[in-house]
CSV table of N, CA and C in Angstrom, one decimal:
chain,number,residue,atom,x,y,z
A,1,MET,N,2.6,-3.4,-14.9
A,1,MET,CA,2.2,-2.1,-14.6
A,1,MET,C,0.8,-1.8,-15.2
A,2,VAL,N,0.5,-0.6,-15.7
A,2,VAL,CA,-0.8,-0.3,-16.2
A,2,VAL,C,-1.3,-1.3,-17.3
A,3,ASP,N,-0.4,-1.6,-18.2
A,3,ASP,CA,-0.8,-2.5,-19.3
A,3,ASP,C,-0.6,-3.9,-18.9
A,4,ASP,N,-0.3,-4.2,-17.7
A,4,ASP,CA,-0.1,-5.6,-17.3
A,4,ASP,C,-0.8,-5.8,-16.0
A,5,PRO,N,-2.2,-5.8,-16.0
A,5,PRO,CA,-3.0,-5.9,-14.8
A,5,PRO,C,-2.7,-7.3,-14.2
A,6,ARG,N,-2.7,-7.3,-12.9
A,6,ARG,CA,-2.6,-8.5,-12.1
A,6,ARG,C,-3.9,-8.8,-11.3
A,7,HIS,N,-4.2,-10.0,-11.2
A,7,HIS,CA,-5.4,-10.4,-10.4
A,7,HIS,C,-4.9,-11.0,-9.2
A,8,THR,N,-5.0,-10.2,-8.1
A,8,THR,CA,-4.5,-10.8,-6.8
A,8,THR,C,-5.7,-11.2,-6.0
A,9,ALA,N,-5.4,-11.8,-4.9
A,9,ALA,CA,-6.4,-12.2,-3.9
A,9,ALA,C,-7.1,-11.0,-3.4
A,10,PRO,N,-8.3,-11.1,-3.0
A,10,PRO,CA,-9.0,-9.9,-2.5
A,10,PRO,C,-8.5,-9.4,-1.2
A,11,ASP,N,-7.7,-10.2,-0.5
A,11,ASP,CA,-7.2,-9.7,0.8
A,11,ASP,C,-5.8,-9.1,0.6
A,12,GLN,N,-5.3,-9.0,-0.6
A,12,GLN,CA,-4.0,-8.3,-0.9
A,12,GLN,C,-4.3,-6.9,-1.3
A,13,PRO,N,-3.3,-6.0,-1.0
A,13,PRO,CA,-3.5,-4.6,-1.4
A,13,PRO,C,-3.7,-4.4,-3.0
A,14,GLN,N,-4.6,-3.5,-3.3
A,14,GLN,CA,-4.9,-3.2,-4.7
A,14,GLN,C,-4.6,-1.7,-4.9
A,15,PRO,N,-4.3,-1.2,-6.2
A,15,PRO,CA,-4.2,0.2,-6.4
A,15,PRO,C,-5.4,1.0,-5.8
A,16,TYR,N,-5.1,2.1,-5.2
A,16,TYR,CA,-6.0,3.0,-4.6
A,16,TYR,C,-6.3,2.7,-3.1
A,17,ASP,N,-5.9,1.5,-2.6
A,17,ASP,CA,-6.0,1.2,-1.2
A,17,ASP,C,-5.1,2.1,-0.4
A,18,VAL,N,-5.4,2.3,0.8
A,18,VAL,CA,-4.6,3.1,1.7
A,18,VAL,C,-3.9,2.0,2.6
A,19,VAL,N,-2.6,2.2,2.9
A,19,VAL,CA,-2.0,1.2,3.8
A,19,VAL,C,-1.2,2.0,4.8
A,20,TYR,N,-1.0,1.3,6.0
A,20,TYR,CA,-0.2,1.8,7.1
A,20,TYR,C,0.9,0.7,7.3
A,21,LEU,N,2.1,1.2,7.4
A,21,LEU,CA,3.2,0.3,7.6
A,21,LEU,C,3.5,-0.1,9.0
A,22,ARG,N,4.2,-1.2,9.2
A,22,ARG,CA,4.5,-1.8,10.5
A,22,ARG,C,5.5,-0.8,11.2
A,23,PRO,N,5.4,-0.8,12.5
A,23,PRO,CA,6.5,0.0,13.2
A,23,PRO,C,7.8,-0.6,12.9
A,24,GLY,N,8.8,0.2,12.8
A,24,GLY,CA,10.2,-0.2,12.5
A,24,GLY,C,10.4,-0.8,11.1
A,25,ASN,N,9.5,-0.4,10.1
A,25,ASN,CA,9.6,-0.9,8.7
A,25,ASN,C,10.9,-0.4,8.1
A,26,ARG,N,11.3,-1.1,7.1
A,26,ARG,CA,12.6,-0.8,6.4
A,26,ARG,C,12.6,0.5,5.6
A,27,LEU,N,11.4,1.1,5.4
A,27,LEU,CA,11.3,2.3,4.7
A,27,LEU,C,11.4,3.6,5.6
A,28,GLY,N,11.4,3.4,6.9
A,28,GLY,CA,11.5,4.5,7.8
A,28,GLY,C,10.3,5.4,7.9
A,29,ILE,N,9.1,4.9,7.5
A,29,ILE,CA,7.9,5.7,7.6
A,29,ILE,C,7.2,5.3,8.9
A,30,ALA,N,6.8,6.4,9.6
A,30,ALA,CA,6.0,6.2,10.8
A,30,ALA,C,4.7,5.4,10.6
A,31,PRO,N,4.4,4.6,11.5
A,31,PRO,CA,3.2,3.7,11.2
A,31,PRO,C,1.9,4.5,11.2
A,32,GLU,N,1.8,5.7,11.6
A,32,GLU,CA,0.6,6.5,11.6
A,32,GLU,C,0.4,7.3,10.2
A,33,ILE,N,1.4,7.2,9.3
A,33,ILE,CA,1.3,7.9,8.1
A,33,ILE,C,0.6,7.1,7.0
A,34,PRO,N,-0.5,7.6,6.5
A,34,PRO,CA,-1.2,6.8,5.5
A,34,PRO,C,-0.5,6.9,4.1
A,35,LEU,N,-0.4,5.8,3.4
A,35,LEU,CA,0.2,5.8,2.1
A,35,LEU,C,-0.8,5.2,1.1
A,36,THR,N,-0.7,5.6,-0.1
A,36,THR,CA,-1.6,5.0,-1.1
A,36,THR,C,-0.9,4.1,-2.0
A,37,VAL,N,-1.6,2.9,-2.3
A,37,VAL,CA,-1.0,1.9,-3.2
A,37,VAL,C,-1.2,2.5,-4.6
A,38,ALA,N,-0.1,2.8,-5.3
A,38,ALA,CA,-0.2,3.4,-6.6
A,38,ALA,C,-0.3,2.4,-7.7
A,39,ASP,N,0.4,1.3,-7.5
A,39,ASP,CA,0.4,0.2,-8.6
A,39,ASP,C,1.0,-1.0,-8.0
A,40,PHE,N,1.0,-2.1,-8.8
A,40,PHE,CA,1.6,-3.3,-8.4
A,40,PHE,C,3.1,-3.1,-8.8
A,41,GLY,N,4.0,-3.8,-8.0
A,41,GLY,CA,5.4,-3.7,-8.2
A,41,GLY,C,5.8,-4.6,-9.4
A,42,PRO,N,7.1,-4.6,-9.6
A,42,PRO,CA,7.7,-5.4,-10.7
A,42,PRO,C,7.5,-6.9,-10.5
A,43,THR,N,7.3,-7.4,-9.3
A,43,THR,CA,7.2,-8.8,-9.0
A,43,THR,C,5.9,-9.0,-8.1
A,44,THR,N,5.5,-10.2,-8.1
A,44,THR,CA,4.3,-10.5,-7.2
A,44,THR,C,4.7,-10.2,-5.7
A,45,GLY,N,3.8,-9.7,-5.0
A,45,GLY,CA,4.0,-9.4,-3.6
A,45,GLY,C,4.7,-8.1,-3.3
A,46,VAL,N,4.8,-7.3,-4.3
A,46,VAL,CA,5.4,-5.9,-4.1
A,46,VAL,C,4.4,-4.9,-4.6
A,47,TRP,N,4.3,-3.8,-3.9
A,47,TRP,CA,3.4,-2.7,-4.3
A,47,TRP,C,4.1,-1.4,-4.3
A,48,GLU,N,3.8,-0.6,-5.2
A,48,GLU,CA,4.4,0.8,-5.3
A,48,GLU,C,3.5,1.7,-4.4
A,49,LEU,N,4.1,2.4,-3.5
A,49,LEU,CA,3.4,3.3,-2.6
A,49,LEU,C,3.8,4.7,-2.8
A,50,HIS,N,2.8,5.6,-2.6
A,50,HIS,CA,3.0,7.0,-2.7
A,50,HIS,C,2.5,7.7,-1.4
A,51,HIS,N,3.0,8.8,-1.0
A,51,HIS,CA,2.4,9.6,0.0
A,51,HIS,C,1.1,10.1,-0.5
A,52,GLN,N,0.2,10.5,0.4
A,52,GLN,CA,-1.1,11.0,0.0
A,52,GLN,C,-0.9,12.5,-0.5
A,53,GLU,N,-1.8,13.0,-1.2
A,53,GLU,CA,-1.7,14.3,-1.9
A,53,GLU,C,-1.4,15.4,-0.9
A,54,GLN,N,-1.9,15.4,0.3
A,54,GLN,CA,-1.7,16.5,1.3
A,54,GLN,C,-0.3,16.4,2.0
A,55,HIS,N,0.4,15.3,1.8
A,55,HIS,CA,1.7,15.2,2.4
A,55,HIS,C,2.7,16.1,1.7
A,56,PRO,N,3.6,16.7,2.4
A,56,PRO,CA,4.6,17.6,1.8
A,56,PRO,C,5.6,16.9,0.8
A,57,HIS,N,5.8,15.6,0.9
A,57,HIS,CA,6.6,14.9,0.0
A,57,HIS,C,5.9,14.1,-1.1
A,58,TYR,N,4.6,14.5,-1.3
A,58,TYR,CA,3.8,13.8,-2.3
A,58,TYR,C,4.5,13.7,-3.6
A,59,TRP,N,5.1,14.7,-4.1
A,59,TRP,CA,5.7,14.7,-5.5
A,59,TRP,C,7.1,14.1,-5.5
A,60,ASP,N,7.7,13.9,-4.3
A,60,ASP,CA,9.1,13.6,-4.3
A,60,ASP,C,9.4,12.2,-3.7
A,61,TRP,N,8.5,11.4,-3.5
A,61,TRP,CA,8.8,10.1,-2.8
A,61,TRP,C,7.9,9.0,-3.4
A,62,ALA,N,8.4,7.9,-3.5
A,62,ALA,CA,7.7,6.6,-3.8
A,62,ALA,C,8.5,5.5,-3.3
A,63,ALA,N,7.9,4.4,-3.0
A,63,ALA,CA,8.6,3.2,-2.5
A,63,ALA,C,8.0,2.0,-2.9
A,64,ALA,N,8.7,0.9,-2.8
A,64,ALA,CA,8.2,-0.4,-3.1
A,64,ALA,C,8.1,-1.2,-1.8
A,65,ALA,N,7.0,-1.7,-1.4
A,65,ALA,CA,6.7,-2.4,-0.2
A,65,ALA,C,6.3,-3.8,-0.4
A,66,THR,N,6.6,-4.6,0.6
A,66,THR,CA,6.2,-6.0,0.6
A,66,THR,C,5.3,-6.3,1.7
A,67,VAL,N,4.7,-7.5,1.8
A,67,VAL,CA,3.9,-7.9,2.9
A,67,VAL,C,4.5,-7.7,4.2
A,68,ALA,N,5.8,-7.9,4.3
A,68,ALA,CA,6.6,-7.7,5.6
A,68,ALA,C,6.5,-6.2,6.0
A,69,ASP,N,6.3,-5.3,5.1
A,69,ASP,CA,6.3,-3.9,5.5
A,69,ASP,C,4.9,-3.4,5.9
A,70,ILE,N,3.9,-4.0,5.4
A,70,ILE,CA,2.5,-3.5,5.5
A,70,ILE,C,1.8,-4.1,6.7
A,71,ALA,N,1.3,-3.2,7.6
A,71,ALA,CA,0.5,-3.7,8.7
A,71,ALA,C,-1.0,-3.7,8.4
A,72,THR,N,-1.5,-2.7,7.9
A,72,THR,CA,-3.0,-2.6,7.7
A,72,THR,C,-3.3,-2.1,6.3
A,73,VAL,N,-4.4,-2.6,5.8
A,73,VAL,CA,-4.9,-2.1,4.5
A,73,VAL,C,-6.3,-1.6,4.7
A,74,LEU,N,-6.6,-0.5,4.1
A,74,LEU,CA,-7.9,0.2,4.2
A,74,LEU,C,-8.4,0.3,2.7
A,75,ARG,N,-9.6,-0.3,2.5
A,75,ARG,CA,-10.2,-0.2,1.1
A,75,ARG,C,-11.5,0.6,1.2
A,76,LEU,N,-11.6,1.6,0.5
A,76,LEU,CA,-12.8,2.4,0.4
A,76,LEU,C,-13.5,2.1,-0.9
A,77,SER,N,-14.8,1.9,-0.8
A,77,SER,CA,-15.6,1.7,-2.0
A,77,SER,C,-16.9,2.5,-1.8
A,78,PRO,N,-17.7,2.7,-2.9
A,78,PRO,CA,-18.9,3.5,-2.7
A,78,PRO,C,-19.9,3.0,-1.7
A,79,ASP,N,-19.8,1.7,-1.4
A,79,ASP,CA,-20.8,1.1,-0.5
A,79,ASP,C,-20.2,0.8,0.9
A,80,SER,N,-18.9,0.8,1.1
A,80,SER,CA,-18.4,0.4,2.4
A,80,SER,C,-16.9,0.8,2.5
A,81,THR,N,-16.4,0.6,3.7
A,81,THR,CA,-15.0,0.7,4.1
A,81,THR,C,-14.6,-0.5,4.8
A,82,ARG,N,-13.5,-1.1,4.3
A,82,ARG,CA,-13.0,-2.3,4.9
A,82,ARG,C,-11.6,-2.1,5.3
A,83,SER,N,-11.2,-2.6,6.5
A,83,SER,CA,-9.9,-2.5,7.0
A,83,SER,C,-9.5,-3.9,7.6
A,84,TRP,N,-8.2,-4.3,7.3
A,84,TRP,CA,-7.7,-5.6,7.8
A,84,TRP,C,-6.2,-5.6,7.9
A,85,SER,N,-5.7,-6.5,8.6
A,85,SER,CA,-4.2,-6.7,8.8
A,85,SER,C,-3.8,-7.8,7.9
A,86,LEU,N,-2.6,-7.7,7.3
A,86,LEU,CA,-2.1,-8.7,6.5
A,86,LEU,C,-1.4,-9.8,7.3
A,87,THR,N,-1.4,-11.0,6.8
A,87,THR,CA,-0.6,-12.1,7.5
A,87,THR,C,0.8,-11.9,7.0
A,88,HIS,N,1.7,-11.9,7.9
A,88,HIS,CA,3.1,-11.7,7.6
A,88,HIS,C,3.9,-13.0,7.6
A,89,PRO,N,4.9,-13.1,6.8
A,89,PRO,CA,5.6,-14.3,6.6
A,89,PRO,C,6.2,-14.9,7.9
A,90,GLU,N,6.6,-14.0,8.8
A,90,GLU,CA,7.2,-14.5,10.1
A,90,GLU,C,6.2,-14.9,11.1
A,91,GLU,N,4.9,-14.7,10.8
A,91,GLU,CA,3.8,-15.0,11.8
A,91,GLU,C,3.3,-16.3,11.6
C-alpha cells in the first residue's frame, strides 16, 4: 500500500490513472464510467479503484480489479495524455 510502493511495468495501471472496464465486467460497472486507480491491491496484478469525485457513489464504493476487468487505461501528465488497452490473459 502507501508504505509498500511497487514498481510495475509502464504499461500497467498506476495510482491516479483513469481506467474504463470491459463490457460485462464482474464488478457490474458500465464500460463508459471512468474510474480512478487509487492504489495497488494486496497482490500483483490487482488495483484498487474508486469512482471519480463527481460520481454520486464516490464516498461509498471501491473495488479491486484485475487485468481481466480493465479495458482501457488513460494516463494524464503535465506534458501529455496517453491511452492504451491492456493485453488480457484470454487474448
